[in-house]
Short mmCIF file of C-alpha atoms and ligand atoms in Angstrom, two decimals:
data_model
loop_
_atom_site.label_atom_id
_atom_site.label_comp_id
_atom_site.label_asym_id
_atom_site.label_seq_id
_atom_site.Cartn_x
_atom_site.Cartn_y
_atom_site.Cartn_z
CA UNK I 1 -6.38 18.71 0.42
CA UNK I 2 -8.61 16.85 2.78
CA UNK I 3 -11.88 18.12 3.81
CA UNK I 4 -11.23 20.26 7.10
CA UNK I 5 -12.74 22.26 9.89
CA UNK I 6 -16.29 21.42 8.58
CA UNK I 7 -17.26 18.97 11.11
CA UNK I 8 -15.33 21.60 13.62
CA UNK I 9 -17.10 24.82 12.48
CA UNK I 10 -20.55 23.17 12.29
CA UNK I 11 -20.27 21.35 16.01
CA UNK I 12 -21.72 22.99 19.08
CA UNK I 13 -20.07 24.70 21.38
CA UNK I 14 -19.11 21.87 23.78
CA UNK I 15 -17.89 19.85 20.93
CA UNK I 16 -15.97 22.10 19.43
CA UNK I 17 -13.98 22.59 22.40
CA UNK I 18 -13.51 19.36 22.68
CA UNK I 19 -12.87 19.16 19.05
CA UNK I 20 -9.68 21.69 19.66
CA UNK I 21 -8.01 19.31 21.70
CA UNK I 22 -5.76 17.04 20.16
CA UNK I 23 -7.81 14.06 19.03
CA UNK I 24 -8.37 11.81 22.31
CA UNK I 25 -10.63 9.35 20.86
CA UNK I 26 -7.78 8.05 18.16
CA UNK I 27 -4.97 8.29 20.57
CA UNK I 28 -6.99 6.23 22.72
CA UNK I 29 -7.48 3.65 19.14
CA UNK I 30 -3.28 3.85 18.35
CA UNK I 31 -2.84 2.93 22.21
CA UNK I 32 -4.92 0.17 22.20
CA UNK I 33 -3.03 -1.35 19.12
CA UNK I 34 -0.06 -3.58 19.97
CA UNK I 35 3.20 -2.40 17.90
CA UNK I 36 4.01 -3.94 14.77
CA UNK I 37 5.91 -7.62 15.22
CA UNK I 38 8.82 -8.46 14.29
CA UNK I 39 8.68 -9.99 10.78
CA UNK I 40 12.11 -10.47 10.02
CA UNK I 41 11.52 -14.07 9.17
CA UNK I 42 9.24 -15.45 7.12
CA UNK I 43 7.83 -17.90 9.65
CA UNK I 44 7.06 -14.93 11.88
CA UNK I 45 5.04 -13.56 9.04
CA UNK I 46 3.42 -16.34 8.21
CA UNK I 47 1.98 -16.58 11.89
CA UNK I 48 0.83 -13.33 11.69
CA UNK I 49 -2.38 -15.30 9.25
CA UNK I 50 -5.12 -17.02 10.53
CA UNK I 51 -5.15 -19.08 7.76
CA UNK I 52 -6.41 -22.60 8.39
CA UNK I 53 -3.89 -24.87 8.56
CA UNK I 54 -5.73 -27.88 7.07
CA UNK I 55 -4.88 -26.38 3.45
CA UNK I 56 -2.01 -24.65 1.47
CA UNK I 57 -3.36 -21.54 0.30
CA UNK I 58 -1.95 -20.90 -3.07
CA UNK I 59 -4.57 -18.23 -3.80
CA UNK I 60 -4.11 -15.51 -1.52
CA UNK I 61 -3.78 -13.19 -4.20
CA UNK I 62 -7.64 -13.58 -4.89
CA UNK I 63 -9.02 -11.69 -1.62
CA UNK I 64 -6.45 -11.36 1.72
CA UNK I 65 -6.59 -12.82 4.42
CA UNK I 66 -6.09 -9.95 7.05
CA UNK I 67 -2.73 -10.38 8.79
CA UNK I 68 -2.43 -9.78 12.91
CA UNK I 69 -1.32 -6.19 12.76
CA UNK I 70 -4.89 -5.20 10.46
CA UNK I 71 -7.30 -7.52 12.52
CA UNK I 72 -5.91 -5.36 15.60
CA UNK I 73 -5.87 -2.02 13.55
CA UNK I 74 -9.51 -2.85 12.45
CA UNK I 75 -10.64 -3.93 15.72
CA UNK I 76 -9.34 -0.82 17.35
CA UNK I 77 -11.35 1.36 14.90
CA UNK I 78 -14.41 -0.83 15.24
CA UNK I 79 -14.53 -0.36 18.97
CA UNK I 80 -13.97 3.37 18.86
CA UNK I 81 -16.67 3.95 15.95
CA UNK I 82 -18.91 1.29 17.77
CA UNK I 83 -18.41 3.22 21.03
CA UNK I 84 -18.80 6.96 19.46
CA UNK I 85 -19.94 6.44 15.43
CA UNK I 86 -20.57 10.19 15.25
CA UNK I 87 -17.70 11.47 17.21
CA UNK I 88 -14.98 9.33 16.02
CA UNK I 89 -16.55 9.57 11.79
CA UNK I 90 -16.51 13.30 11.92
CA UNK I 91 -13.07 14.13 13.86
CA UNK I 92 -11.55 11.38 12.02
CA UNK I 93 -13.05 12.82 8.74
CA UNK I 94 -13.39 16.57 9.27
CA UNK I 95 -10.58 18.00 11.76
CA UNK I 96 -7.59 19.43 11.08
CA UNK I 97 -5.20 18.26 8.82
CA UNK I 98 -3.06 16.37 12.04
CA UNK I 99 -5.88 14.76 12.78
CA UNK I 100 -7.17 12.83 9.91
CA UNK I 101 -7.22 9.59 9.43
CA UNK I 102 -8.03 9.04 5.83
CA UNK I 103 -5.17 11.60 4.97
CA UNK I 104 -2.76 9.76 7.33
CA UNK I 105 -3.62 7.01 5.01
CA UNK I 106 -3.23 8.55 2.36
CA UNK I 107 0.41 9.46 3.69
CA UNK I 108 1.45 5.97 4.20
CA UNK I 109 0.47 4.55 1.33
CA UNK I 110 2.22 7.91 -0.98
CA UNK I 111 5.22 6.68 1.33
CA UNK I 112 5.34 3.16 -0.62
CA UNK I 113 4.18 4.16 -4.02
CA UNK I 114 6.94 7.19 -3.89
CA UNK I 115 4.36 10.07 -4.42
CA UNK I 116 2.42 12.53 -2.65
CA UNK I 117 -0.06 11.94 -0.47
CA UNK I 118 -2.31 14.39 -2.28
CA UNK I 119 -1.78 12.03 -5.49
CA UNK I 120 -3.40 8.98 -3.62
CA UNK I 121 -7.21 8.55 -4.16
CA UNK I 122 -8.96 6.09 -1.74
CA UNK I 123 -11.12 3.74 -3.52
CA UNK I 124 -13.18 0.31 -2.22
CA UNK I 125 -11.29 -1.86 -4.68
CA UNK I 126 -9.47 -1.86 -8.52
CA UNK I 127 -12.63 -2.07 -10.30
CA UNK I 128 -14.32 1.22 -8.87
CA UNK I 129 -10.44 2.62 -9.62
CA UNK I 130 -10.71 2.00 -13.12
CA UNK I 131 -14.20 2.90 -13.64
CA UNK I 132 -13.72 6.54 -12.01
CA UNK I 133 -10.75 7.06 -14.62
CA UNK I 134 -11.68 5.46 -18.04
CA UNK I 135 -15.36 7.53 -17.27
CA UNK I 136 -13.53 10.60 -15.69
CA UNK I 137 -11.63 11.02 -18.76
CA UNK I 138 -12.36 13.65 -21.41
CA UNK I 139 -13.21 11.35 -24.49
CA UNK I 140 -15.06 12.79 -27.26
CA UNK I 141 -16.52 10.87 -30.34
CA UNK I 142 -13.93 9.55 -32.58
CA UNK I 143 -11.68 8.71 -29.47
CA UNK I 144 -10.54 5.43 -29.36
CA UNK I 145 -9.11 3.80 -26.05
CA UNK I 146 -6.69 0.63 -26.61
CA UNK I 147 -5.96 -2.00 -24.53
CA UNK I 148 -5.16 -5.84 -24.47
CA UNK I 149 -7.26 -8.79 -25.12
CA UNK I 150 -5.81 -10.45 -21.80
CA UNK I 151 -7.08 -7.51 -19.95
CA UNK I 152 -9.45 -8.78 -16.81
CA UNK I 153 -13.07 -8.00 -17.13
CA UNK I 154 -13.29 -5.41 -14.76
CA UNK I 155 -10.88 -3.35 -17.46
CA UNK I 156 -12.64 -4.09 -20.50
CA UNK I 157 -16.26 -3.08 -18.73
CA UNK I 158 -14.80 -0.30 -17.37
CA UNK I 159 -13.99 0.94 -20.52
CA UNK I 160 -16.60 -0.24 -22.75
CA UNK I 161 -18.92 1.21 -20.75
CA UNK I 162 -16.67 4.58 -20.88
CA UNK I 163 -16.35 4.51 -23.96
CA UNK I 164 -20.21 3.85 -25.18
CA UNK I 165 -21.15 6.83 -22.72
CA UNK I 166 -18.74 8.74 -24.60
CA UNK I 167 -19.18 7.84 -27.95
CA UNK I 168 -15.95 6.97 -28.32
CA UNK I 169 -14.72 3.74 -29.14
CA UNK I 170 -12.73 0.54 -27.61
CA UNK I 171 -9.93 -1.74 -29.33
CA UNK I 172 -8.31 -5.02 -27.97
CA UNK I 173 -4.91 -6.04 -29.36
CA UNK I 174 -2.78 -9.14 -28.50
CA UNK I 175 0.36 -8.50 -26.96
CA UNK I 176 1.65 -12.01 -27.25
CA UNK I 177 0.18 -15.40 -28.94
CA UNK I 178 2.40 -17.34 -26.08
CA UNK I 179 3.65 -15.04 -23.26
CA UNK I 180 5.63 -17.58 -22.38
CA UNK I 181 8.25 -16.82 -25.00
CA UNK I 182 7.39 -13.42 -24.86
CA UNK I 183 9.82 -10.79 -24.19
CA UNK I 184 10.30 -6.70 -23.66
CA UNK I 185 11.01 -6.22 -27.15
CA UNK I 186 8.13 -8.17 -28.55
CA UNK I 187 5.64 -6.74 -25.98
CA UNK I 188 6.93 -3.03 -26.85
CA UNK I 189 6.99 -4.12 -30.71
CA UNK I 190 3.16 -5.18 -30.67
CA UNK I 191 2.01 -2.88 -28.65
CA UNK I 192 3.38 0.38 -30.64
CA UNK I 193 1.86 -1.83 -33.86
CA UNK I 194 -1.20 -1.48 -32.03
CA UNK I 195 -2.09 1.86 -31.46
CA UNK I 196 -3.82 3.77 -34.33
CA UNK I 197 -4.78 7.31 -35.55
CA UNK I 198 -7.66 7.66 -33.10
CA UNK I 199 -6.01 6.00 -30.10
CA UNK I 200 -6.01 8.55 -27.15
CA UNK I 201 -6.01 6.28 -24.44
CA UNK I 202 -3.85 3.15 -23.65
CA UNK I 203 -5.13 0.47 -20.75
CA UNK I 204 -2.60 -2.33 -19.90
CA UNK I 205 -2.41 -4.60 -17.30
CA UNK I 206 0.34 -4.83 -14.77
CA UNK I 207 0.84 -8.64 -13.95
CA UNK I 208 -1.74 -10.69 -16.14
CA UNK I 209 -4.34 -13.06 -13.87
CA UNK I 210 -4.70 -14.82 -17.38
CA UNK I 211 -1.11 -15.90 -18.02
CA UNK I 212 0.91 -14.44 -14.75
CA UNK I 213 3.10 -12.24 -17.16
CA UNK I 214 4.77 -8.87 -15.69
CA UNK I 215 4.69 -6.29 -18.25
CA UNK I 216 7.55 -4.20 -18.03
CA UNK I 217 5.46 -1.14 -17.87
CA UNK I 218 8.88 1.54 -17.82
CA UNK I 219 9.66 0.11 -20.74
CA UNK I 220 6.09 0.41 -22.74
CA UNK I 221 5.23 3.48 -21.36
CA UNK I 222 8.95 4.98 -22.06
CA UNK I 223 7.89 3.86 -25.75
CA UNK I 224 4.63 5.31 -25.99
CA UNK I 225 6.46 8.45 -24.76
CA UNK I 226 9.17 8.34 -27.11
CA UNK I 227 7.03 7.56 -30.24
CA UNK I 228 5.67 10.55 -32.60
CA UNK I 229 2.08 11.42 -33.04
CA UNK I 230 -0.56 12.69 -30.41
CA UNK I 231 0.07 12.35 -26.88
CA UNK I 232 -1.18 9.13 -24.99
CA UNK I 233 -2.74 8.66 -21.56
CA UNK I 234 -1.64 4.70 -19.83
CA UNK I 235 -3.66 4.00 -17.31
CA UNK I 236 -2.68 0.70 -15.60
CA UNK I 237 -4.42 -1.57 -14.12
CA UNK I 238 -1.63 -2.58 -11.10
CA UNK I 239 -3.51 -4.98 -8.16
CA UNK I 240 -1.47 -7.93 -8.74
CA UNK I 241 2.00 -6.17 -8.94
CA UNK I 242 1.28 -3.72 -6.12
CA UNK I 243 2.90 -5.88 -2.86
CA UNK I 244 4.60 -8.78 -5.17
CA UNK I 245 7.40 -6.59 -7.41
CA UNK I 246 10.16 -4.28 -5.81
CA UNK I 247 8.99 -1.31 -8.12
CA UNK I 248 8.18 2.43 -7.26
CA UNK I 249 4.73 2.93 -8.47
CA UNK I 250 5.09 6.60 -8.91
CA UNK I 251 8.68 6.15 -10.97
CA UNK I 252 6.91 3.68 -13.65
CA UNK I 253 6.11 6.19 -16.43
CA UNK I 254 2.21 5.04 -16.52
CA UNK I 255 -0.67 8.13 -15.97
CA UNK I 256 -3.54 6.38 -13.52
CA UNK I 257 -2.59 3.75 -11.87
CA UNK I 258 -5.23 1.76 -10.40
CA UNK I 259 -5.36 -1.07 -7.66
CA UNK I 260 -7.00 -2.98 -5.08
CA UNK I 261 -5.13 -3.07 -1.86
CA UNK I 262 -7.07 -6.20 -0.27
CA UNK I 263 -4.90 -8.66 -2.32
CA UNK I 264 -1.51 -8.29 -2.34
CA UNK I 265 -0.86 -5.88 0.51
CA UNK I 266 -2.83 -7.85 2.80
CA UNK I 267 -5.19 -4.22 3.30
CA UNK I 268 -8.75 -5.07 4.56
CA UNK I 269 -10.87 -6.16 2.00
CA UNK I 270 -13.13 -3.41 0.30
CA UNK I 271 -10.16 -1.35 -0.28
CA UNK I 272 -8.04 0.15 -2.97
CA UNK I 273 -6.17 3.10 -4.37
CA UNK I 274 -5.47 5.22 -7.98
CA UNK I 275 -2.15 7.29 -7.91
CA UNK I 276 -2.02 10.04 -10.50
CA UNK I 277 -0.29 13.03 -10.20
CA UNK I 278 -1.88 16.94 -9.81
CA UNK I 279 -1.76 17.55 -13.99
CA UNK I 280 -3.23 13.85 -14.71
CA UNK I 281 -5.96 14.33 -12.07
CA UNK I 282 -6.99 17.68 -13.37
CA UNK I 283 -8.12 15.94 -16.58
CA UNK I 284 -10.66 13.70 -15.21
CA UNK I 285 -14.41 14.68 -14.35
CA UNK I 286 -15.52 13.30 -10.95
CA UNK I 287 -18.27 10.68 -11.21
CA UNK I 288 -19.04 10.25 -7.46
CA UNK I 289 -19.68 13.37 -4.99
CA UNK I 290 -16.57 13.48 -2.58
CA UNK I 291 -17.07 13.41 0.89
CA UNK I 292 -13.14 14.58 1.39
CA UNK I 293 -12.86 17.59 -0.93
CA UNK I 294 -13.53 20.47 0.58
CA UNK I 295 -13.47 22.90 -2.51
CA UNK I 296 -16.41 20.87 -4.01
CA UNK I 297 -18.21 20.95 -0.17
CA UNK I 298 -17.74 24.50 -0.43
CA UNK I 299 -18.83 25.20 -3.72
CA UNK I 300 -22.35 23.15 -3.49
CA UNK I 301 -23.25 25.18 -0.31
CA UNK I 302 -22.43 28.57 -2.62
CA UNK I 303 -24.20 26.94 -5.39
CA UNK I 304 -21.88 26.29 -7.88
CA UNK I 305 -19.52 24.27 -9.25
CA UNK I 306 -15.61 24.26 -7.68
CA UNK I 307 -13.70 26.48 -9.15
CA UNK I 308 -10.30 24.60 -8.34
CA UNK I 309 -8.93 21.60 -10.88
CA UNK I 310 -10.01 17.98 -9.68
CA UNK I 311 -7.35 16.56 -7.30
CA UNK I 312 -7.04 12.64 -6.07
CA UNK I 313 -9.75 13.19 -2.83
CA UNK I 314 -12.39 14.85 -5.67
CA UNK I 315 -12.36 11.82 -7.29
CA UNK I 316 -12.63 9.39 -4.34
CA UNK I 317 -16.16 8.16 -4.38
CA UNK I 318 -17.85 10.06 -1.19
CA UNK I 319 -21.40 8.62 0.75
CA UNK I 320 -19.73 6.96 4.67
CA UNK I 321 -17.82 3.78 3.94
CA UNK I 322 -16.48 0.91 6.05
CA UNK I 323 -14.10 3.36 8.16
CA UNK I 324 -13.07 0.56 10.34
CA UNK I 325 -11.70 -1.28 7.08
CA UNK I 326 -10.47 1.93 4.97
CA UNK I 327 -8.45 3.31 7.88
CA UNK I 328 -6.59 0.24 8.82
CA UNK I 329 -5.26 0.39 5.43
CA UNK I 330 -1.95 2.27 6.80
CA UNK I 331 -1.67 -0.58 8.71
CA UNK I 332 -1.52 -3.05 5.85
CA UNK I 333 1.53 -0.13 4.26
CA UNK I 334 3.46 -0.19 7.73
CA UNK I 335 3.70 -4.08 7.81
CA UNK I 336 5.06 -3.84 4.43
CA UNK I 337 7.17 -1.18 5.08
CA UNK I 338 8.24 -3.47 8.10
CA UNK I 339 8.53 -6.52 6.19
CA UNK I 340 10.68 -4.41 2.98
CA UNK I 341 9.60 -3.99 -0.55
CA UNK I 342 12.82 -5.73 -1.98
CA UNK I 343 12.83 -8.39 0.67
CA UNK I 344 8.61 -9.18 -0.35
CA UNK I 345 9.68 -9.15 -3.73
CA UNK I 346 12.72 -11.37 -3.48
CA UNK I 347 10.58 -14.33 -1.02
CA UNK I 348 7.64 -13.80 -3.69
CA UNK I 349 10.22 -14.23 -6.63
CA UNK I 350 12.53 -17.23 -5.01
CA UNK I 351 9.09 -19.34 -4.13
CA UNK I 352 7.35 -18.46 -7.72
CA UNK I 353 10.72 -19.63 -9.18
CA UNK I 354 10.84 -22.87 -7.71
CA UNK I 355 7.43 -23.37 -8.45
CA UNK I 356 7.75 -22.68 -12.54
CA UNK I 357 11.24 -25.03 -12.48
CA UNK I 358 9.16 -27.43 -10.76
CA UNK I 359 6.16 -27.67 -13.00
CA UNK I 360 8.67 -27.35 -16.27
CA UNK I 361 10.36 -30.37 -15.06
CA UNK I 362 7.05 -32.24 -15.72
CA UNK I 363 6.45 -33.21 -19.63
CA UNK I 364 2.74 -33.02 -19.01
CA UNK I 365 2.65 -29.68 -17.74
CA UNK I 366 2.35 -26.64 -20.34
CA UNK I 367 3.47 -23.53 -18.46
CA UNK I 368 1.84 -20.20 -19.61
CA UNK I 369 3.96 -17.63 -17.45
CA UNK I 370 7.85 -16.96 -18.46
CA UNK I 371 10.06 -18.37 -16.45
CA UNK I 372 12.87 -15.19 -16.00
CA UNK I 373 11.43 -13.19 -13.00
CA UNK I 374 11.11 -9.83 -14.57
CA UNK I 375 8.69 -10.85 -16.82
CA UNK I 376 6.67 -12.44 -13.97
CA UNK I 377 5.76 -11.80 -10.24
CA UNK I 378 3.18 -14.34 -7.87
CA UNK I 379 1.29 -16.07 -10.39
CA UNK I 380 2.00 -19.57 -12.13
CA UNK I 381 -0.46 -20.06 -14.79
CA UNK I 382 -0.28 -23.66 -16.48
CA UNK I 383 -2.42 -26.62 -18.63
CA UNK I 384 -2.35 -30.12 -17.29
CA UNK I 385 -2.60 -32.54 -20.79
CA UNK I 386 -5.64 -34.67 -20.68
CA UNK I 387 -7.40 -32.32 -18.05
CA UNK I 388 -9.32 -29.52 -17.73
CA UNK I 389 -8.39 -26.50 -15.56
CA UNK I 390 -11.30 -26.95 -13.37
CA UNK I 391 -10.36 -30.88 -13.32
CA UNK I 392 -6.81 -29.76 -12.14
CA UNK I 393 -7.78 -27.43 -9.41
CA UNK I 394 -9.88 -30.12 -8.21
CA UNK I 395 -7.64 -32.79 -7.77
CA UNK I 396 -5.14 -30.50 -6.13
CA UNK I 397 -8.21 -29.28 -3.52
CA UNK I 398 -8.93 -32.85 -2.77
CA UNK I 399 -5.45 -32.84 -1.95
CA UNK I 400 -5.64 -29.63 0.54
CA UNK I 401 -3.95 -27.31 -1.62
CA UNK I 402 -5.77 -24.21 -2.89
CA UNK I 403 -5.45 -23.48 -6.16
CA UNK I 404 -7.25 -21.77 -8.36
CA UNK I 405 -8.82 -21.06 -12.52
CA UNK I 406 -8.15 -18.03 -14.21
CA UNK I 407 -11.43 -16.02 -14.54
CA UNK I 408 -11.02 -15.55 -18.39
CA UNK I 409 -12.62 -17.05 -21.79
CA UNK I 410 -9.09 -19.21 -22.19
CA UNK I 411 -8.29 -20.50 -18.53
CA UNK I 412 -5.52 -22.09 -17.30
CA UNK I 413 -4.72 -23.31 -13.34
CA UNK I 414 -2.99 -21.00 -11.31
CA UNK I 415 -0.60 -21.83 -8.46
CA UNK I 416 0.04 -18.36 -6.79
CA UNK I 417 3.00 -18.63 -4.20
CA UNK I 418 3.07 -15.79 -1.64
CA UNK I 419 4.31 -15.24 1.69
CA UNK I 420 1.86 -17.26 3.49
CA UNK I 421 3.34 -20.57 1.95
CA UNK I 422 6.74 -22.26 2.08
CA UNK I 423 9.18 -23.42 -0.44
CA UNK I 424 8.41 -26.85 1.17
CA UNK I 425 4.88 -26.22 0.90
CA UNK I 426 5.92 -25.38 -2.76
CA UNK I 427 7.66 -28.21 -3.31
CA UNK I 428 4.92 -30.26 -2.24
CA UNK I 429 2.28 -28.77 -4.72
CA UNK I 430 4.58 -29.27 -7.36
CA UNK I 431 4.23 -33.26 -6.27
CA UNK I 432 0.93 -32.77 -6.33
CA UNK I 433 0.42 -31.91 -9.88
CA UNK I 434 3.07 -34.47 -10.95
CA UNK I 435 0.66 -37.53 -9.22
CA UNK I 436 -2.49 -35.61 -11.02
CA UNK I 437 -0.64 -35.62 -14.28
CA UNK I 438 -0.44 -39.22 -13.93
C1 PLP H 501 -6.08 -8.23 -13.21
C2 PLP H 501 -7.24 -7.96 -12.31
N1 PLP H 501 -7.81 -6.75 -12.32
C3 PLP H 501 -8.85 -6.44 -11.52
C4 PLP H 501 -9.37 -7.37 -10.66
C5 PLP H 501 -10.52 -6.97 -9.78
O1 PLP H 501 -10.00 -6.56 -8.53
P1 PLP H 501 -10.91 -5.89 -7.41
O2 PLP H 501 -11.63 -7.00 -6.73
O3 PLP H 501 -9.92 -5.22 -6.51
O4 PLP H 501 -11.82 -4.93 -8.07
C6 PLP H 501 -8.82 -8.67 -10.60
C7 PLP H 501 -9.34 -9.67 -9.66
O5 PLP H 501 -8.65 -10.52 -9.16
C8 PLP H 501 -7.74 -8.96 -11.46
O6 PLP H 501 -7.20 -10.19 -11.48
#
């Protein structure tokens, strides 16, 4: 439940008349913002980006740009928290249910994951995500957590440092040696080979920055299910498949699932979710104080601890946070809900396809991702021969297209088509690395 009727019963009286009515200040925000557009070509949402059009930005994944309808959304919030910070903070945070805005976010976002609004925790980005939940959980010495050794470094730290607090214990097992001929069976077969005596935990990674590979995460976590021995929590770290793939987060069998929303979704940056349900976020131990729970609000001014189990808005780290940026989040949801999941997911997959048949066409090209789209999503990870990633990412700048290295101790280039490019544009990066290649 959101925090409610605090704000309310601690206002004086003139306020909290005012405070009774229904919420002027943020009617006066949603009138200000212009409806959505209509996106129902890809041209019209490409010109919803600001992007500049000297370059051909094939790393939009990294950080978003904000799209029209969340530059408006933000700038409506700005102006009312700029105008009234206290008013518009504290009605927004603390009035009735109908009234606020972080659970309205919450609401939209539940809407595209397929849960419950109450299973959505509000976080700045993925890393803070998976550092509340590997540190939130109940490890005890002798408790080992496993995960991959293509994990990104915000999932390793995140546990290691979990686990050392713990005194428990971290593992890193390949999945693949190429995942470009890998495939479900051999990802389910190594990682059920994996997972030992002490393993309580599991931590895999959606779609791979590394390589670009899609996990089929029904499939592993349906096996780690199936399998006999103790019972195993998968947490998941999900950014880059969250706004790329045509999959119901809440249907895909994993425990925590954690991601940024300023990459894929096109959310403002500094912003980012965990989904859990109410059984999976009664295990974990809040690390942050909550500024939208109000059993734990309630219990400190009694002096003791809350007596209900933690819930999603427990766990979302509390002290006042870019509100302007947070709440225009539903704005990011409703564009994609706009714009349609399977419709994102099929532009994302045609464009990522040409770009793979493109590059395999070249001899000099060694692509790391598979090439059949369910084992992949936005990311085209390859080697140039005779050239360094960094060498390759260079040439292709000089040549106004934005590409970019993987951020990993193996690194390959990475082409990332999304819906701010074109298949022409496409086409014409896959020219560019042929000329590079030589
Ligand atoms: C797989 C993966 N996980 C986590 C992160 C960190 O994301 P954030 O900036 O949202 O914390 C990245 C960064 O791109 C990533 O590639």
């Amino acid at each position: 439940m959101a925090m409610t009727r605090r704000g309310f019963l601690a206002a004086p009286p003139a306020l909290a008349a005012m405070a009774l009515m229904p919420s002027p200040l943020l009617a006066a925000v949603a009138a200000q913002t212009p409806a959505l557009p209509d996106l129902s070509d890809w041209e019209a949402v490409r010109a919803q980006f600001t992007l500049d059009p000297a370059y051909m930005h094939f790393a939009s994944f990294f950080i978003a740009s904000h799209p029209a309808p969340v530059r408006d959304a933000i700038e409506g919030y700005r102006r009312a928290i700029d105008a009234n910070p206290f008013l518009v903070i504290e009605r927004g945070l603390f009035e009735d249910e109908a009234h606020n805005v972080p659970l309205q976010v919450q609401t939209e976002i539940a809407d595209y994951l397929g849960g419950r609004a109450a299973d959505v925790c509000l976080t700045p980005n993925t890393t803070t995500g998976l550092a509340l939940v590997y540190h939130g959980l109940p490890l005890t010495p002798g408790d080992e957590v496993l995960c991959t050794t293509h994990d990104h470094y915000s999932h390793h730290e995140s546990i290691r440092l979990a686990t050392e607090r713990a005194g428990a214990s971290m593992r890193k097992i390949p999945l693949f040696t190429d995942a470009a001929t890998a495939s479900t069976d051999s990802l389910v077969d190594a990682l059920l080979a994996g997972i030992g005596p002490k393993t309580r935990v599991v931590g895999l990674t959606w779609v791979h920055s590394a390589s670009g590979i899609r996990l089929p995460i029904r499939e592993l976590a349906a096996a780690l299910r199936a399998r006999r021995g103790p019972p195993l929590l998968l947490v998941v770290d999900g950014v880059h498949g969250l706004g790329s793939t045509d999959e119901t987060v809440a249907e895909l069998g994993c425990d925590y699932f954690c991601a940024g929303t300023h990459k894929w979704m096109f959310a403002p940056r500094g912003t980012g979710l965990v989904w859990a349900n109410a059984e999976n976020w009664a295990r974990l131990s809040p690390t942050v104080p909550s500024f939208s729970d109000f059993d734990q609000y309630d219990a400190w001014e009694k002096g003791t601890a809350p007596a209900s189990p933690t819930n999603a808005n427990r766990v979302s780290p509390g002290g006042f946070v870019a509100y302007d940026h947070q709440w225009a989040t539903a704005a990011a949801f409703r564009m994609h809900r706009q714009m349609g999941r399977a419709r994102v997911a099929a532009r994302i997959r045609a464009l990522n396809d040409q770009c793979k048949a493109g590059l395999a066409e070249n001899r000099k090209v060694k692509l790391h991702t598979p090439m059949p789209g369910e084992l992949s999503a936005g990311l085209v990870a390859f080697e140039v021969e005779g050239l360094s990633p960094a060498q390759v990412v260079k040439q292709l700048l000089a040549r106004n297209i934005i590409a970019s290295t993987s951020p990993y101790a193996v690194t390959y280039a990475r082409l990332a088509p999304s819906l701010v490019n074109t298949p022409e544009q496409v086409e014409r990066a896959v020219r560019a690395v042929r000329e590079v290649s030589g």
